[in-house]
Short mmCIF file of C-alpha atoms in Angstrom, two decimals:
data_model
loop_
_atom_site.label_atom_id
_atom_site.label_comp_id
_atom_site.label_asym_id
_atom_site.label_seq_id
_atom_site.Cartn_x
_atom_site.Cartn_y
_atom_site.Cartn_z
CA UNK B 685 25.46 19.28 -16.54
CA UNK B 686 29.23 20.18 -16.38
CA UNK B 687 30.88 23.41 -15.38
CA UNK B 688 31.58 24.17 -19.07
CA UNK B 689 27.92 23.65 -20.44
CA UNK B 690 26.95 25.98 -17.33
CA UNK B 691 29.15 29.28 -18.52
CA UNK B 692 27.61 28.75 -21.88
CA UNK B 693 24.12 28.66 -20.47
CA UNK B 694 25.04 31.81 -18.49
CA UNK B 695 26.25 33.48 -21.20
CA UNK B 696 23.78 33.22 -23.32
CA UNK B 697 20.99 34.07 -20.56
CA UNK B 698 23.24 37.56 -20.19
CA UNK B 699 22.96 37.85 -24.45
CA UNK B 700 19.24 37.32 -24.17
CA UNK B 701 18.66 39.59 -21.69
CA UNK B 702 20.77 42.29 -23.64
CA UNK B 703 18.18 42.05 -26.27
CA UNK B 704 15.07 41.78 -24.10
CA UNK B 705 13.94 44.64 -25.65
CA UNK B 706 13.37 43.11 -29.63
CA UNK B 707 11.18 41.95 -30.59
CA UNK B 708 11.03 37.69 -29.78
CA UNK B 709 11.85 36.47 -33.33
CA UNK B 710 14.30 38.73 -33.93
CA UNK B 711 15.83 38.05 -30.90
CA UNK B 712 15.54 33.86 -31.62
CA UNK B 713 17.06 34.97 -35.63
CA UNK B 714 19.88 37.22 -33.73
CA UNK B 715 20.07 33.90 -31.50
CA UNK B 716 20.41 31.46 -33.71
CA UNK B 717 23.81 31.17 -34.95
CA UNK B 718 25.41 32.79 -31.76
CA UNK B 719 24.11 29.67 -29.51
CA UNK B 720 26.26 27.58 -31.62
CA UNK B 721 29.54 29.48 -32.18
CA UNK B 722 29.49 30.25 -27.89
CA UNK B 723 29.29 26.57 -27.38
CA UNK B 724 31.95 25.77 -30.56
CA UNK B 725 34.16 28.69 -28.40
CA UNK B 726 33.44 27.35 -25.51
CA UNK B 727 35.01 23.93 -26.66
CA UNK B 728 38.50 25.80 -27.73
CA UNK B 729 38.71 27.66 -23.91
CA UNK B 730 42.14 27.52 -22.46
CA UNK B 731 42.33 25.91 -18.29
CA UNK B 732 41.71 29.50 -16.85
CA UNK B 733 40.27 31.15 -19.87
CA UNK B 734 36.78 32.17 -19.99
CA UNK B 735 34.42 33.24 -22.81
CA UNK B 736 34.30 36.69 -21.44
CA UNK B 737 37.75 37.35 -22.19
CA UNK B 738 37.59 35.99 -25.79
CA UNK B 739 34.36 37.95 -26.22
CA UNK B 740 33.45 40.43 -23.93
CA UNK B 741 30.80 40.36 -21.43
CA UNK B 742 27.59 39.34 -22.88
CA UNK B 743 26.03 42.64 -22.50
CA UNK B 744 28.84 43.48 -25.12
CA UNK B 745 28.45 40.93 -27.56
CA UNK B 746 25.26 41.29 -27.86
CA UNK B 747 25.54 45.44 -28.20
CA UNK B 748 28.04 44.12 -31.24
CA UNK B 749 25.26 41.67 -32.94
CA UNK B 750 22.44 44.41 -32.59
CA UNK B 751 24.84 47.08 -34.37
CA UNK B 752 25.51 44.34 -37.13
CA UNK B 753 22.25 43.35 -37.81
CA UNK B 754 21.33 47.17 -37.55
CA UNK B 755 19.11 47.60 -34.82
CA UNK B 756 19.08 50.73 -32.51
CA UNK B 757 20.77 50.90 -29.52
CA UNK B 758 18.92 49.04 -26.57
CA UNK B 759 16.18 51.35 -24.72
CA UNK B 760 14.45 50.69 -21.55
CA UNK B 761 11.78 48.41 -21.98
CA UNK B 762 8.51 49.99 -20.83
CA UNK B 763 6.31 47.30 -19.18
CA UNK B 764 3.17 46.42 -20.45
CA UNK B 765 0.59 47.03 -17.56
CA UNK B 766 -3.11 47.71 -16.83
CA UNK B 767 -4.17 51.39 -17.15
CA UNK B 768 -3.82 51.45 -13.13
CA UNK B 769 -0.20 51.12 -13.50
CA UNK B 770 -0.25 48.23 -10.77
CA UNK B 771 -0.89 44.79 -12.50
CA UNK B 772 1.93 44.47 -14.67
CA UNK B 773 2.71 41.30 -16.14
CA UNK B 774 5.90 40.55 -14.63
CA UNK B 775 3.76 41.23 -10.74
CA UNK B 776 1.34 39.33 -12.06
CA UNK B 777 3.33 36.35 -12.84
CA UNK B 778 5.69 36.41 -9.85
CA UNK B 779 2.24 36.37 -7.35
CA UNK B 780 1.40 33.74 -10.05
CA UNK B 781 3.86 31.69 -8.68
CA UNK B 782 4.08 32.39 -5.38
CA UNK B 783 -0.09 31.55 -5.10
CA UNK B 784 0.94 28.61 -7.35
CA UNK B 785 3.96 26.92 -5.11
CA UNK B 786 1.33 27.53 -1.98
CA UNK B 787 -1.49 25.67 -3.29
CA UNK B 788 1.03 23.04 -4.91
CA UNK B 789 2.11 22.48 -1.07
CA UNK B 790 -1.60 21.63 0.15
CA UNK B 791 -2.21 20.13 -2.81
CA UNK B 792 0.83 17.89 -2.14
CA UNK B 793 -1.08 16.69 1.24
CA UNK B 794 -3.56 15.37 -0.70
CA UNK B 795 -1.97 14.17 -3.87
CA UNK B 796 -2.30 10.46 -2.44
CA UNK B 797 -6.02 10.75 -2.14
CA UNK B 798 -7.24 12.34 -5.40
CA UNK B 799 -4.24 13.62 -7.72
CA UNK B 800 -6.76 15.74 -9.71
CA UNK B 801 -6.28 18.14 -7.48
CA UNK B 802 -2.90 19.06 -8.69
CA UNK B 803 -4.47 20.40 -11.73
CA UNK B 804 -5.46 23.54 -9.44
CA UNK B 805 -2.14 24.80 -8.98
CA UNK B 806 -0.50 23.73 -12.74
CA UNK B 807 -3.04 25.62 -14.58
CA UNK B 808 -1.93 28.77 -12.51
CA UNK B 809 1.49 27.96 -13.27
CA UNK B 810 0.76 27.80 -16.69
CA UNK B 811 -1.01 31.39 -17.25
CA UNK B 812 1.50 32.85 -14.98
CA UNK B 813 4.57 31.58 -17.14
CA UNK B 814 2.45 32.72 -20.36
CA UNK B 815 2.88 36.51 -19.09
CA UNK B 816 6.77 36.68 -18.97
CA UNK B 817 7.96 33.38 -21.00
CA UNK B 818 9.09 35.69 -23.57
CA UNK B 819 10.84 38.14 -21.28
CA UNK B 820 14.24 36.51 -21.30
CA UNK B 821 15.95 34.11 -18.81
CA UNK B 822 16.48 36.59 -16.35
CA UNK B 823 13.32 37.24 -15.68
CA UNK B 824 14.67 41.25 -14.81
CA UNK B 825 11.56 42.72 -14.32
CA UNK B 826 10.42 40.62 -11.84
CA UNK B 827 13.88 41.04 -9.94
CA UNK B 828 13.43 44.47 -10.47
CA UNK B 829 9.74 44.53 -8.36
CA UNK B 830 9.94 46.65 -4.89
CA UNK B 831 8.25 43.10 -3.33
CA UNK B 832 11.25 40.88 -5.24
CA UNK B 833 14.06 43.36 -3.64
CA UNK B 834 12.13 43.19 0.17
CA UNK B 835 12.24 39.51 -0.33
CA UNK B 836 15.82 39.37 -1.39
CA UNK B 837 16.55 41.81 1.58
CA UNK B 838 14.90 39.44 4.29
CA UNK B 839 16.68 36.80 2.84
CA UNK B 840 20.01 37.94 2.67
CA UNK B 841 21.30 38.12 6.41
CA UNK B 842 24.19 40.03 7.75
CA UNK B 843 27.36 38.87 6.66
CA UNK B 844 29.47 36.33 9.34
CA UNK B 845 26.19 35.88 11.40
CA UNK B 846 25.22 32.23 12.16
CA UNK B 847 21.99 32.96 9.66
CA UNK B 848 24.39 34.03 6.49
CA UNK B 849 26.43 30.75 7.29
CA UNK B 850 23.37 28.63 7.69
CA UNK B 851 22.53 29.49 4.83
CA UNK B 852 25.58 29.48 2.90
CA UNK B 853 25.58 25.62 3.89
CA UNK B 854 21.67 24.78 3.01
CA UNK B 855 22.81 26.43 -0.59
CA UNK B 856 25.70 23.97 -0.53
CA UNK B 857 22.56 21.14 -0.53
CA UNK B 858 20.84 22.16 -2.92
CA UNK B 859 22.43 19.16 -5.66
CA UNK B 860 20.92 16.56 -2.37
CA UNK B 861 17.71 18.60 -2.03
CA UNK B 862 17.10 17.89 -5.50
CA UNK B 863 17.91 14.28 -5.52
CA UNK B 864 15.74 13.74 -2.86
CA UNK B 865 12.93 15.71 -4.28
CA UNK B 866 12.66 13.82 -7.38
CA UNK B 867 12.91 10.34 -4.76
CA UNK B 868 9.78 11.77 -2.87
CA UNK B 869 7.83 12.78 -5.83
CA UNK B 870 8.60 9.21 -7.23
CA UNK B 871 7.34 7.74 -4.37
CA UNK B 872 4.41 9.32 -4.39
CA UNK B 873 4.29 8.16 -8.19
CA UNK B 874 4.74 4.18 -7.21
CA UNK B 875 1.98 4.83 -4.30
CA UNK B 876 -0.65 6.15 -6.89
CA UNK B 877 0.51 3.09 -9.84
CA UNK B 878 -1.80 0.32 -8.39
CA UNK B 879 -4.72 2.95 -8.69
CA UNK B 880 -4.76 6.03 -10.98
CA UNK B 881 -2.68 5.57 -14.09
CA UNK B 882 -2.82 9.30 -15.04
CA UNK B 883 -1.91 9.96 -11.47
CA UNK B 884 1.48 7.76 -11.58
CA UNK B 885 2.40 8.79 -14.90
CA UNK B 886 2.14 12.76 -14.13
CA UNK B 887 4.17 12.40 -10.90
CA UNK B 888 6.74 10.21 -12.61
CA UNK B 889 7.33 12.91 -15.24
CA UNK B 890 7.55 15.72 -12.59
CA UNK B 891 10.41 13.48 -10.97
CA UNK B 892 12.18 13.07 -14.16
CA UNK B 893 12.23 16.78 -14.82
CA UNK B 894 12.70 18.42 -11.69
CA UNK B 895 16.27 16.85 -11.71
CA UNK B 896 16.95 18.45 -14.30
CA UNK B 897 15.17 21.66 -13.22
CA UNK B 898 17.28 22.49 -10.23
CA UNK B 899 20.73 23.53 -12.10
CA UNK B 900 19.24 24.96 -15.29
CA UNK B 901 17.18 27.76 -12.81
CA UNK B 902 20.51 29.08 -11.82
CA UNK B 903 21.09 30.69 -15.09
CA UNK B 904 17.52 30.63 -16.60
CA UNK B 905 15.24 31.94 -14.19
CA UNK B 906 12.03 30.75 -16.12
CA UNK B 907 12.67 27.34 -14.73
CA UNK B 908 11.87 28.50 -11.74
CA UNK B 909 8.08 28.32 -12.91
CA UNK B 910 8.76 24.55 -12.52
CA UNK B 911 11.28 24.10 -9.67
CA UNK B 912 9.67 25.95 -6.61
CA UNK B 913 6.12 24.24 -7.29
CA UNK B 914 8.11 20.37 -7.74
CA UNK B 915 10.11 21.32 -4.01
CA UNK B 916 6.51 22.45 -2.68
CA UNK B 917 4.92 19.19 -4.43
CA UNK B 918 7.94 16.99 -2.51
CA UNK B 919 7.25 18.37 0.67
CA UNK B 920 3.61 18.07 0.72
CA UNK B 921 3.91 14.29 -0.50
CA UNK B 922 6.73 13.88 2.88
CA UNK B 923 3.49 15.21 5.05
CA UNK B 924 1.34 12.68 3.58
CA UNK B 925 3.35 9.64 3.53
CA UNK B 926 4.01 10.42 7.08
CA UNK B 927 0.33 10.89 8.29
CA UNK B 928 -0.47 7.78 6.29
CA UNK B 929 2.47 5.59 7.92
CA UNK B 930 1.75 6.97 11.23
CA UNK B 931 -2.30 5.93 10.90
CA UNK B 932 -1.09 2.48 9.83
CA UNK B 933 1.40 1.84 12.86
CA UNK B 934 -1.67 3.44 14.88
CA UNK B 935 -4.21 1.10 13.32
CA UNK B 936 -1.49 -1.81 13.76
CA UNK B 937 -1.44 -1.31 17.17
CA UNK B 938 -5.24 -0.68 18.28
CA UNK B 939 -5.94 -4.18 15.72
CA UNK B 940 -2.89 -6.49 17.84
CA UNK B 941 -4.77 -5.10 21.57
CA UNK B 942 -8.62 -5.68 19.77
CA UNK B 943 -8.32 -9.48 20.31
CA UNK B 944 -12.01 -10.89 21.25
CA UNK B 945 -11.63 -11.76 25.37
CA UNK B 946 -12.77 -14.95 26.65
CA UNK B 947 -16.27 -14.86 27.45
CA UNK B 948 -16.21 -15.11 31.13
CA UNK B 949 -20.27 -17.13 32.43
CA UNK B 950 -22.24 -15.25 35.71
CA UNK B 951 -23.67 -17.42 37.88
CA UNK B 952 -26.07 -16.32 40.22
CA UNK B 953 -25.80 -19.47 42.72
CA UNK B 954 -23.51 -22.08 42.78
CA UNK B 955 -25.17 -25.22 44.90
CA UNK B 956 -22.47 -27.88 45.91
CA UNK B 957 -23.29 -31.67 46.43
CA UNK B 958 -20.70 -34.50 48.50
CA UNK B 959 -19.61 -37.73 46.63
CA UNK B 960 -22.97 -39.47 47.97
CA UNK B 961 -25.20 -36.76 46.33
CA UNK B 962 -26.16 -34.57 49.10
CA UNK B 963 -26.75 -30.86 48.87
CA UNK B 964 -23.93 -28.93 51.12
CA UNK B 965 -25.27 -25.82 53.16
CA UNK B 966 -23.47 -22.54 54.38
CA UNK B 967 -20.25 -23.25 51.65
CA UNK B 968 -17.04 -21.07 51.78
CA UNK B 969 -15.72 -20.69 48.51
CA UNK B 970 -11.97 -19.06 47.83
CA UNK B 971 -9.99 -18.87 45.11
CA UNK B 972 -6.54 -19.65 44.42
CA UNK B 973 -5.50 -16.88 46.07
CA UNK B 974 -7.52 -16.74 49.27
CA UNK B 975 -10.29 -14.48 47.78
CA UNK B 976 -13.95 -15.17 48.16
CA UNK B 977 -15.83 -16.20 44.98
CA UNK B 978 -18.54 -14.01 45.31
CA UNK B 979 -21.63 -14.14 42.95
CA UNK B 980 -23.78 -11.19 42.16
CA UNK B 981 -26.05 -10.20 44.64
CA UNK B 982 -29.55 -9.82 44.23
CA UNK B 983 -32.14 -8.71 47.22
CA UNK B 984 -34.76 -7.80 45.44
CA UNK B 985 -36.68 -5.00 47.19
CA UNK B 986 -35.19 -5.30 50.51
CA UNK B 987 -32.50 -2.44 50.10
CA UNK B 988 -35.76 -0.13 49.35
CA UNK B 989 -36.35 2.40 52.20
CA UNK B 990 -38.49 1.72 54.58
CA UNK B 991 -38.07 -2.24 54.10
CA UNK B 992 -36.40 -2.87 57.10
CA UNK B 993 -32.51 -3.84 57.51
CA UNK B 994 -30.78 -5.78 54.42
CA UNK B 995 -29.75 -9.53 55.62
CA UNK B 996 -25.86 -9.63 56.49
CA UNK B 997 -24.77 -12.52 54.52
CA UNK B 998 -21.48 -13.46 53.32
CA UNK B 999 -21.00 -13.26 49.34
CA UNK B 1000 -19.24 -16.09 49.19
CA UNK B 1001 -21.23 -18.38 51.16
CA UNK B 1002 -23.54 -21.23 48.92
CA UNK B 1003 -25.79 -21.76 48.51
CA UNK B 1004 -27.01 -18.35 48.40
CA UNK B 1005 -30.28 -18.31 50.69
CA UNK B 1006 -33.26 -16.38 48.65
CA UNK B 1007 -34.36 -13.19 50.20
CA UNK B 1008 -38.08 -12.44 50.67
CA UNK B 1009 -40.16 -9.46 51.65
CA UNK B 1010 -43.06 -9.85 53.71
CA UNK B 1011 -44.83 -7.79 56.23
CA UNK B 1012 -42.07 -4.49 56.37
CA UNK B 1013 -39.46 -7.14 56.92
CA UNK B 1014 -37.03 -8.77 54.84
CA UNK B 1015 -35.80 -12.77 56.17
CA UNK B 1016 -33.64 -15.32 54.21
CA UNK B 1017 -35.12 -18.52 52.82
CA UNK B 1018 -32.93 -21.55 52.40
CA UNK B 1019 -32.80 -21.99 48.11
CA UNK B 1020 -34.02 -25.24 47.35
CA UNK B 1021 -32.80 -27.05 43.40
CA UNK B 1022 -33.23 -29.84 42.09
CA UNK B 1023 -30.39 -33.17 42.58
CA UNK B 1024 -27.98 -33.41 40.00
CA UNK B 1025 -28.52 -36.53 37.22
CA UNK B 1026 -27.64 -39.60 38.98
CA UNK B 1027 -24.59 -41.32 37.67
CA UNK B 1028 -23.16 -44.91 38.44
CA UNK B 1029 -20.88 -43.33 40.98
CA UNK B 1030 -22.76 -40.61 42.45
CA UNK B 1031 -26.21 -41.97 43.02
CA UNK B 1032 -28.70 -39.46 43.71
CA UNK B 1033 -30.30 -38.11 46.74
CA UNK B 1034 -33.78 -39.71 48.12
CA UNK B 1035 -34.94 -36.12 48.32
CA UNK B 1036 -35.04 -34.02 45.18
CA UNK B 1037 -34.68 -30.61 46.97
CA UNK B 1038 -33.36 -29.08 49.90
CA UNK B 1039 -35.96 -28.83 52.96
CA UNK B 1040 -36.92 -24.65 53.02
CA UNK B 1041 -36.46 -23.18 56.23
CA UNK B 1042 -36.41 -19.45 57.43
CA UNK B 1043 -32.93 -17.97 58.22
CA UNK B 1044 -32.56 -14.81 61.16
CA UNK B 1045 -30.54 -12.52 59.34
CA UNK B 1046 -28.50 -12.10 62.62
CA UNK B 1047 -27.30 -15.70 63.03
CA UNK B 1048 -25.43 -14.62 59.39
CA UNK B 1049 -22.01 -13.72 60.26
CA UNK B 1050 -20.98 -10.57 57.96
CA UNK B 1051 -18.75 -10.63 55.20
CA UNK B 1052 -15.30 -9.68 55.25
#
């Protein structure tokens, strides 16, 4: 929308306000023809001419059009409120919106998940609008409510501070802000497509309009009904998209470091035989780095109280001699297994198990 379309819109906000006080069809008949002779004026404007000097201001004007069409001079417009004097439509609508662009915001959060749930905060947008849609585009008697003028107040800082040029720069924005509301809420549109049709196709046309939202609140403060819930809506869908991106990435992550390990076998002996087939005793087994191979160890009762001393035997010595119990003292008995199946290389053994003999537990020498 262009700088010349803007004034016109302006203008004829100020005319409508002027006549606030008609009666709504006579204020669309006085209306009527006056929307199209501004914008035909508007068209014949000099470089540095403005309608206000070909017309007067538009509180003017329209005081000129009222006399013509002989109406009576414009009265203050009593406000049509409860009989406590408190809920007035124009308070009612402004909290209207304010509850409405809060719950749009959580709502936003979880758009993704079920976008039913944005029909919570439109149908309070709705009966809030109903209450002062007909009250002109200035909306004046909710800028004229003692919370509207606190709000203003806290939001108008000192002039030359940092906070009144911080903010004169975020208003300087405001044309990107809107861009990249519409881009989030159409993102959130192409995330819902592949699931909830009704979903997309509400959040598409939400996208569509708020563009055109942004500029037209300026000067028709209506709009605004639909603006500060689509900027709430934008910045709950950011929260969202981010939680879900960040899950992924986590999910990623943990799924890449979740690979099955290697199944690693327990042996509780390990009996070793020479090329001719013959059972090795008292075996030192290291690794490739000098360690002992040690195999679980397993004394049965013998580390029971009471059950004498626990043999001192090196856990990486095969094979590993069995320990028995008998008589309140535990000894070491020499393991005896089977030979291995004979091959043509490695005949077998003449004797099929190792000879059993008892074992002091001090002739052991202790493990390092």
């Amino acid at each position: 929308m262009n700088t010349q379309a803007l004034g016109v819109e302006y203008y004829l906000a100020g005319m409508r306000a002027a006549l606030d006080d008609l009666p709504p069809n006579e204020v669309a008949e006085i209306m009527e023809d006056v929307e199209a002779h501004v914008a035909e004026l508007s068209t014949e404007l000099g470089e540095d001419e403005t309608l206000e000097q070909r017309l007067g201001s538009p509180d003017q004007y329209a005081q000129e059009l009222r006399q013509a069409a002989g109406y009576p001079p414009k009265t203050e417009r009593l406000p049509v409120t409860t009989k406590g004097g408190w809920l007035t439509r124009p308070r009612v609508a402004a909290w209207g919106l304010a509850a409405a662009t809060g719950v749009t915001l959580l709502a936003g959060t979880a758009a993704l998940r079920q976008s039913a749930i944005l029909l919570l905060p439109g149908v309070i947008l709705v009966l809030s609008f109903a209450l002062v849609h007909d009250r002109g585009p200035l909306q004046q008697e909710i800028m004229n409510l003692p919370e509207t003028h606190r709000l203003k107040k806290w939001l108008t800082p000192e002039q030359g501070t940092p906070a009144e040029r911080a903010l004169t720069y975020l208003k300087s924005l405001q044309p990107a802000w809107w861009l990249i509301r519409a881009c989030l809420i159409g993102l959130g549109a192409v995330l819902l497509a592949s699931r909830d049709i009704l979903g997309f196709l509400a959040l598409a046309a939400v996208a569509v309009v708020s563009v055109f939202a942004g500029p037209r609140a300026k000067v028709d403060r209506r709009w605004l009904w639909f603006s500060l819930p689509a900027s709430a809506l934008a910045v709950g869908l950011l929260f969202q998209v981010i939680d879900v991106t960040a899950n992924q990435l986590a999910y990623g992550s943990s799924s890449r470091s979740s690979y099955p390990q290697p199944m690693v076998e327990t042996y509780q002996n390990i009996y070793a035989y020479d090329e001719n087939g013959k059972l090795l005793t008292n075996v030192l087994l290291y690794d490739q780095d000098g360690q002992p191979i040690n195999a679980p160890r397993s004394y049965n009762s013998c580390n029971e109280p009471g059950n004498g001393p626990e043999p001192v035997i090196p856990a990486n010595r095969y094979p590993r001699p069995k320990i028995d119990y008998q008589n309140g003292v535990c000894y070491t008995v020499a393991p005896s297994v089977s030979a291995p199946s004979s091959t043509a290389s490695t005949p077998p053994s003449s004797s099929g198990s190792a000879p059993s003999s008892s074992v002091p537990p001090t002739s052991v020498s202790p493990s390092k």
